[in-house]
mmCIF file of C-alpha atoms in Angstrom:
data_model
loop_
_atom_site.group_PDB
_atom_site.id
_atom_site.type_symbol
_atom_site.label_atom_id
_atom_site.label_comp_id
_atom_site.label_asym_id
_atom_site.label_seq_id
_atom_site.Cartn_x
_atom_site.Cartn_y
_atom_site.Cartn_z
ATOM 1 C CA MET L 1 37.627 25.439 -0.503
ATOM 2 C CA LEU L 2 34.148 26.984 -0.346
ATOM 3 C CA ASP L 3 34.481 28.469 -3.860
ATOM 4 C CA ARG L 4 35.656 25.102 -5.200
ATOM 5 C CA LEU L 5 32.678 23.330 -3.670
ATOM 6 C CA LYS L 6 30.281 25.885 -5.098
ATOM 7 C CA THR L 7 31.800 25.312 -8.535
ATOM 8 C CA ILE L 8 31.329 21.559 -8.214
ATOM 9 C CA LEU L 9 27.789 22.011 -6.950
ATOM 10 C CA SER L 10 26.891 24.342 -9.791
ATOM 11 C CA ASN L 11 28.012 22.039 -12.597
ATOM 12 C CA SER L 12 24.496 20.595 -13.059
ATOM 13 C CA LEU L 13 21.275 22.569 -12.926
ATOM 14 C CA SER L 14 19.120 19.523 -12.162
ATOM 15 C CA ASP L 15 21.240 17.412 -9.830
ATOM 16 C CA PRO L 16 24.424 19.151 -8.705
ATOM 17 C CA GLU L 17 27.099 17.078 -6.985
ATOM 18 C CA ILE L 18 29.546 17.594 -4.167
ATOM 19 C CA ASP L 19 32.862 15.828 -3.761
ATOM 20 C CA ILE L 20 32.956 14.128 -0.356
ATOM 21 C CA GLU L 21 36.363 12.584 0.241
ATOM 22 C CA GLY L 22 36.645 11.444 -3.358
ATOM 23 C CA GLU L 23 33.006 10.392 -3.771
ATOM 24 C CA SER L 24 30.688 12.432 -6.000
ATOM 25 C CA VAL L 25 27.463 12.744 -4.024
ATOM 26 C CA PRO L 26 24.352 14.085 -5.795
ATOM 27 C CA VAL L 27 22.392 16.919 -4.205
ATOM 28 C CA ARG L 28 18.611 16.741 -4.706
ATOM 29 C CA ILE L 29 17.001 20.154 -4.226
ATOM 30 C CA LYS L 30 13.265 20.341 -3.567
ATOM 31 C CA ARG L 31 11.357 23.589 -3.160
ATOM 32 C CA ASN L 32 8.378 23.477 -0.849
ATOM 33 C CA PRO L 33 6.005 26.454 -0.488
ATOM 34 C CA ARG L 34 5.321 25.436 3.115
ATOM 35 C CA ALA L 35 9.007 25.320 4.100
ATOM 36 C CA ARG L 36 10.214 28.188 6.282
ATOM 37 C CA ARG L 37 13.916 27.333 6.305
ATOM 38 C CA ILE L 38 16.488 25.138 4.598
ATOM 39 C CA SER L 39 16.634 21.555 5.834
ATOM 40 C CA MET L 40 19.117 18.920 4.762
ATOM 41 C CA ARG L 41 19.265 15.136 4.958
ATOM 42 C CA ALA L 42 22.300 13.051 4.033
ATOM 43 C CA ASP L 43 21.038 9.632 3.007
ATOM 44 C CA ALA L 44 23.775 7.138 3.841
ATOM 45 C CA VAL L 45 21.913 4.336 2.054
ATOM 46 C CA LYS L 46 21.155 6.030 -1.279
ATOM 47 C CA ARG L 47 24.405 8.060 -1.071
ATOM 48 C CA GLU L 48 22.753 11.394 -1.752
ATOM 49 C CA ILE L 49 21.990 14.707 -0.076
ATOM 50 C CA ARG L 50 18.427 16.022 -0.045
ATOM 51 C CA ILE L 51 17.688 19.712 0.446
ATOM 52 C CA THR L 52 14.211 21.084 1.133
ATOM 53 C CA MET L 53 13.822 24.850 1.099
ATOM 54 C CA PRO L 54 11.272 27.653 0.601
ATOM 55 C CA ASN L 55 10.328 28.697 -2.926
ATOM 56 C CA TYR L 56 11.866 32.124 -2.428
ATOM 57 C CA THR L 57 15.330 30.912 -1.334
ATOM 58 C CA PRO L 58 18.024 31.384 -4.025
ATOM 59 C CA THR L 59 19.784 28.226 -5.135
ATOM 60 C CA ASN L 60 23.186 29.690 -4.223
ATOM 61 C CA VAL L 61 22.080 29.966 -0.613
ATOM 62 C CA ALA L 62 21.338 26.249 -0.581
ATOM 63 C CA LEU L 63 24.713 25.491 -2.176
ATOM 64 C CA ASP L 64 26.506 27.555 0.464
ATOM 65 C CA PHE L 65 24.572 25.687 3.154
ATOM 66 C CA VAL L 66 25.677 22.305 1.766
ATOM 67 C CA ALA L 67 29.290 23.409 1.392
ATOM 68 C CA LYS L 68 29.489 24.581 4.999
ATOM 69 C CA LYS L 69 28.127 21.222 6.204
ATOM 70 C CA ARG L 70 30.706 19.190 4.268
ATOM 71 C CA GLU L 71 32.326 17.612 7.350
ATOM 72 C CA TRP L 72 28.931 16.662 8.810
ATOM 73 C CA ILE L 73 27.908 15.131 5.485
ATOM 74 C CA ALA L 74 31.107 13.074 5.345
ATOM 75 C CA ALA L 75 30.546 11.760 8.868
ATOM 76 C CA ARG L 76 26.933 10.911 8.082
ATOM 77 C CA LEU L 77 27.801 9.029 4.915
ATOM 78 C CA GLN L 78 30.557 7.105 6.685
ATOM 79 C CA SER L 79 28.113 6.022 9.390
ATOM 80 C CA ALA L 80 26.310 3.628 7.061
ATOM 81 C CA PRO L 81 27.078 -0.044 7.675
ATOM 82 C CA ASP L 82 28.039 -2.250 4.778
ATOM 83 C CA ALA L 83 25.229 -3.598 2.627
ATOM 84 C CA VAL L 84 23.858 -6.916 3.894
ATOM 85 C CA PRO L 85 23.343 -9.437 1.087
ATOM 86 C CA ILE L 86 20.513 -11.947 1.264
ATOM 87 C CA ARG L 87 22.211 -15.165 0.253
ATOM 88 C CA PRO L 88 23.185 -18.550 1.700
ATOM 89 C CA GLY L 89 25.485 -18.128 4.677
ATOM 90 C CA SER L 90 24.545 -14.508 5.402
ATOM 91 C CA GLU L 91 22.554 -13.348 8.410
ATOM 92 C CA ILE L 92 19.498 -11.115 8.674
ATOM 93 C CA ALA L 93 17.165 -10.209 11.522
ATOM 94 C CA VAL L 94 13.556 -11.290 11.885
ATOM 95 C CA GLU L 95 11.656 -9.480 14.659
ATOM 96 C CA GLY L 96 14.938 -8.367 16.181
ATOM 97 C CA GLU L 97 16.559 -11.806 16.277
ATOM 98 C CA ALA L 98 19.482 -12.760 14.031
ATOM 99 C CA HIS L 99 18.774 -15.611 11.618
ATOM 100 C CA SER L 100 21.312 -17.333 9.382
ATOM 101 C CA ILE L 101 20.237 -18.246 5.860
ATOM 102 C CA GLU L 102 20.625 -21.989 5.300
ATOM 103 C CA TRP L 103 20.147 -23.325 1.775
ATOM 104 C CA ARG L 104 20.420 -26.635 -0.025
ATOM 105 C CA GLU L 105 19.121 -27.133 -3.515
ATOM 106 C CA ASP L 106 17.390 -30.422 -2.643
ATOM 107 C CA TRP L 107 15.486 -28.956 0.326
ATOM 108 C CA PRO L 108 11.832 -27.909 -0.126
ATOM 109 C CA ARG L 109 11.388 -24.472 -1.701
ATOM 110 C CA THR L 110 9.008 -23.418 1.089
ATOM 111 C CA ILE L 111 10.747 -21.126 3.576
ATOM 112 C CA ARG L 112 10.984 -22.341 7.166
ATOM 113 C CA CYS L 113 11.993 -19.920 9.912
ATOM 114 C CA GLY L 114 12.915 -20.983 13.426
ATOM 115 C CA GLU L 115 15.731 -21.700 15.869
ATOM 116 C CA GLY L 116 17.781 -18.831 14.476
ATOM 117 C CA MET L 117 17.650 -20.102 10.893
ATOM 118 C CA ILE L 118 15.853 -19.364 7.650
ATOM 119 C CA ARG L 119 15.895 -22.619 5.677
ATOM 120 C CA LEU L 120 14.966 -23.084 2.030
ATOM 121 C CA GLY L 121 15.808 -25.065 -1.087
ATOM 122 C CA GLY L 122 15.247 -24.610 -4.791
ATOM 123 C CA PRO L 123 17.408 -22.549 -7.174
ATOM 124 C CA GLU L 124 20.153 -20.568 -5.448
ATOM 125 C CA SER L 125 19.694 -17.737 -7.945
ATOM 126 C CA SER L 126 16.229 -16.944 -6.535
ATOM 127 C CA VAL L 127 17.094 -17.136 -2.822
ATOM 128 C CA GLU L 128 17.126 -13.365 -2.313
ATOM 129 C CA ALA L 129 13.890 -12.738 -4.209
ATOM 130 C CA ARG L 130 12.035 -15.503 -2.358
ATOM 131 C CA ILE L 131 13.236 -14.400 1.089
ATOM 132 C CA LEU L 132 12.243 -10.810 0.333
ATOM 133 C CA ARG L 133 8.757 -11.954 -0.721
ATOM 134 C CA TRP L 134 8.499 -14.001 2.464
ATOM 135 C CA LEU L 135 9.613 -11.096 4.668
ATOM 136 C CA LYS L 136 7.052 -8.794 3.066
ATOM 137 C CA ALA L 137 4.292 -11.385 3.447
ATOM 138 C CA GLU L 138 5.210 -11.798 7.126
ATOM 139 C CA ALA L 139 5.210 -8.026 7.524
ATOM 140 C CA ARG L 140 1.719 -7.690 6.058
ATOM 141 C CA ARG L 141 0.354 -10.555 8.165
ATOM 142 C CA ILE L 142 1.741 -9.163 11.432
ATOM 143 C CA TYR L 143 1.032 -5.508 10.669
ATOM 144 C CA ASP L 144 -2.595 -6.313 9.840
ATOM 145 C CA LYS L 145 -3.016 -8.017 13.197
ATOM 146 C CA GLU L 146 -1.351 -5.232 15.184
ATOM 147 C CA ILE L 147 -3.160 -2.410 13.385
ATOM 148 C CA ARG L 148 -6.406 -4.182 14.201
ATOM 149 C CA HIS L 149 -5.343 -4.436 17.859
ATOM 150 C CA TYR L 150 -4.582 -0.717 18.205
ATOM 151 C CA CYS L 151 -7.643 0.351 16.213
ATOM 152 C CA GLU L 152 -9.896 -1.691 18.501
ATOM 153 C CA LYS L 153 -8.167 -0.118 21.501
ATOM 154 C CA ALA L 154 -8.564 3.360 19.997
ATOM 155 C CA GLY L 155 -12.130 2.835 18.801
ATOM 156 C CA GLU L 156 -11.102 3.654 15.230
ATOM 157 C CA PRO L 157 -12.237 2.004 11.976
ATOM 158 C CA LEU L 158 -9.748 -0.363 10.383
ATOM 159 C CA PRO L 159 -7.660 1.529 7.786
ATOM 160 C CA ARG L 160 -6.188 0.233 4.552
ATOM 161 C CA LEU L 161 -2.582 -0.961 4.908
ATOM 162 C CA SER L 162 -0.014 0.063 2.308
ATOM 163 C CA LEU L 163 3.354 -1.709 2.439
ATOM 164 C CA GLY L 164 6.365 0.088 1.009
ATOM 165 C CA ASP L 165 10.065 0.851 1.301
ATOM 166 C CA PRO L 166 10.323 4.583 2.082
ATOM 167 C CA ARG L 167 13.613 6.256 2.967
ATOM 168 C CA SER L 168 12.566 9.237 5.055
ATOM 169 C CA ARG L 169 10.033 7.659 7.424
ATOM 170 C CA TRP L 170 8.984 4.293 8.814
ATOM 171 C CA GLY L 171 5.273 4.941 8.639
ATOM 172 C CA SER L 172 2.595 7.476 7.792
ATOM 173 C CA CYS L 173 -1.158 7.930 8.134
ATOM 174 C CA SER L 174 -3.222 9.723 5.518
ATOM 175 C CA SER L 175 -6.453 11.615 6.094
ATOM 176 C CA ARG L 176 -8.049 9.252 3.550
ATOM 177 C CA GLY L 177 -7.760 6.309 5.914
ATOM 178 C CA THR L 178 -4.536 4.602 4.818
ATOM 179 C CA ILE L 179 -1.642 3.612 7.044
ATOM 180 C CA SER L 180 1.641 3.126 5.176
ATOM 181 C CA LEU L 181 4.454 1.150 6.773
ATOM 182 C CA SER L 182 7.928 0.064 5.765
ATOM 183 C CA TRP L 183 8.180 -3.683 5.302
ATOM 184 C CA ARG L 184 11.653 -3.452 6.879
ATOM 185 C CA LEU L 185 10.107 -3.007 10.333
ATOM 186 C CA ILE L 186 9.585 -6.784 10.328
ATOM 187 C CA MET L 187 13.331 -7.017 11.000
ATOM 188 C CA ALA L 188 13.147 -4.731 14.049
ATOM 189 C CA PRO L 189 12.277 -5.935 17.559
ATOM 190 C CA ALA L 190 8.542 -6.301 18.150
ATOM 191 C CA HIS L 191 8.360 -3.397 20.616
ATOM 192 C CA VAL L 192 9.923 -1.062 18.036
ATOM 193 C CA ARG L 193 7.544 -2.161 15.288
ATOM 194 C CA ARG L 194 4.536 -1.861 17.565
ATOM 195 C CA SER L 195 5.586 1.643 18.581
ATOM 196 C CA VAL L 196 5.522 2.768 14.935
ATOM 197 C CA ILE L 197 2.166 1.105 14.317
ATOM 198 C CA ALA L 198 0.628 2.625 17.463
ATOM 199 C CA HIS L 199 2.039 6.010 16.387
ATOM 200 C CA GLU L 200 0.248 5.849 13.050
ATOM 201 C CA VAL L 201 -3.027 4.644 14.594
ATOM 202 C CA ALA L 202 -2.832 7.576 17.037
ATOM 203 C CA HIS L 203 -2.684 9.885 14.011
ATOM 204 C CA MET L 204 -6.160 8.705 13.038
ATOM 205 C CA ARG L 205 -7.401 10.933 15.868
ATOM 206 C CA HIS L 206 -4.688 13.618 15.920
ATOM 207 C CA MET L 207 -3.123 14.473 12.533
ATOM 208 C CA ASP L 208 -0.274 16.377 14.155
ATOM 209 C CA HIS L 209 2.437 15.974 16.799
ATOM 210 C CA SER L 210 0.771 18.017 19.494
ATOM 211 C CA THR L 211 0.764 17.360 23.223
ATOM 212 C CA ALA L 212 -2.677 15.798 22.788
ATOM 213 C CA PHE L 213 -1.281 13.425 20.151
ATOM 214 C CA TYR L 214 1.539 12.175 22.360
ATOM 215 C CA GLY L 215 -0.803 11.835 25.304
ATOM 216 C CA TRP L 216 -3.093 9.661 23.179
ATOM 217 C CA LEU L 217 -0.136 7.641 21.865
ATOM 218 C CA ASP L 218 1.019 6.943 25.413
ATOM 219 C CA THR L 219 -2.488 5.662 26.158
ATOM 220 C CA LEU L 220 -2.415 3.296 23.183
ATOM 221 C CA TYR L 221 1.155 2.032 23.239
ATOM 222 C CA GLU L 222 2.056 -0.312 26.054
ATOM 223 C CA GLY L 223 5.834 0.160 25.900
ATOM 224 C CA ASP L 224 8.483 2.853 26.138
ATOM 225 C CA ARG L 225 8.094 4.780 22.882
ATOM 226 C CA LYS L 226 11.209 6.870 23.522
ATOM 227 C CA ALA L 227 13.307 3.721 23.857
ATOM 228 C CA ALA L 228 11.793 2.443 20.593
ATOM 229 C CA ASP L 229 12.646 5.752 18.895
ATOM 230 C CA ARG L 230 16.229 5.521 20.155
ATOM 231 C CA TRP L 231 16.547 1.995 18.751
ATOM 232 C CA LEU L 232 15.449 3.153 15.305
ATOM 233 C CA LYS L 233 17.865 6.082 15.362
ATOM 234 C CA MET L 234 20.727 3.742 16.244
ATOM 235 C CA HIS L 235 19.864 0.783 14.018
ATOM 236 C CA GLY L 236 17.475 2.057 11.349
ATOM 237 C CA THR L 237 20.182 2.590 8.743
ATOM 238 C CA GLY L 238 21.232 -1.028 9.192
ATOM 239 C CA LEU L 239 17.714 -2.176 8.335
ATOM 240 C CA GLN L 240 17.827 -0.055 5.181
ATOM 241 C CA ARG L 241 21.037 -1.782 4.057
ATOM 242 C CA VAL L 242 19.576 -5.299 3.992
ATOM 243 C CA GLY L 243 19.225 -6.597 0.457
ATOM 244 C CA ARG L 244 21.108 -3.653 -1.045
#
């Protein structure tokens, strides 16, 4: 079995593939001069495996590593919930609360959100695009306000906000004064979103994950950050599947 997997993996020099229970899953290999060991991530949303390894590690070593983790990869890929479409009759979360999408062509095009519903009119063909724009606008509005809150509490200058849709992290803080956040956090409960935002503001003082960093984060964030982290580990993949 191991030799067969290595053959499959070696078929392409750029993006080899592995057969996982009948599905051909691409393996993205990235060499990083700062890496000290091989690390692997199975992305259940993008249906791919990502390997990061030191420059000096032979490719065959990485292929062996993937082959030996085949059962774990299969379990990880199977853990992804079904994609959640954004269309009339479907349901998505806004700040942790489920909202059904209600649409009638003769209703106003402006999106109204409340009482567990997202209501809108206009062309049905543009429902998904308009709801996504609205979600991202809501995310920017709320993130701006909460970044300002934590920066004032921390005594830090207000950074630039970059909104994106990353796969490997929910937020980041650059040394150049930019906080990047996933727009999808607007679907998570407020305490989870605020934990991520407080985390990135804390990095404006400590650009690491040292004891001092976590002590400062606990000073800034008013909730249980470990509970927020657990929520994201349990439900984060579900947020990534919305609109896919």
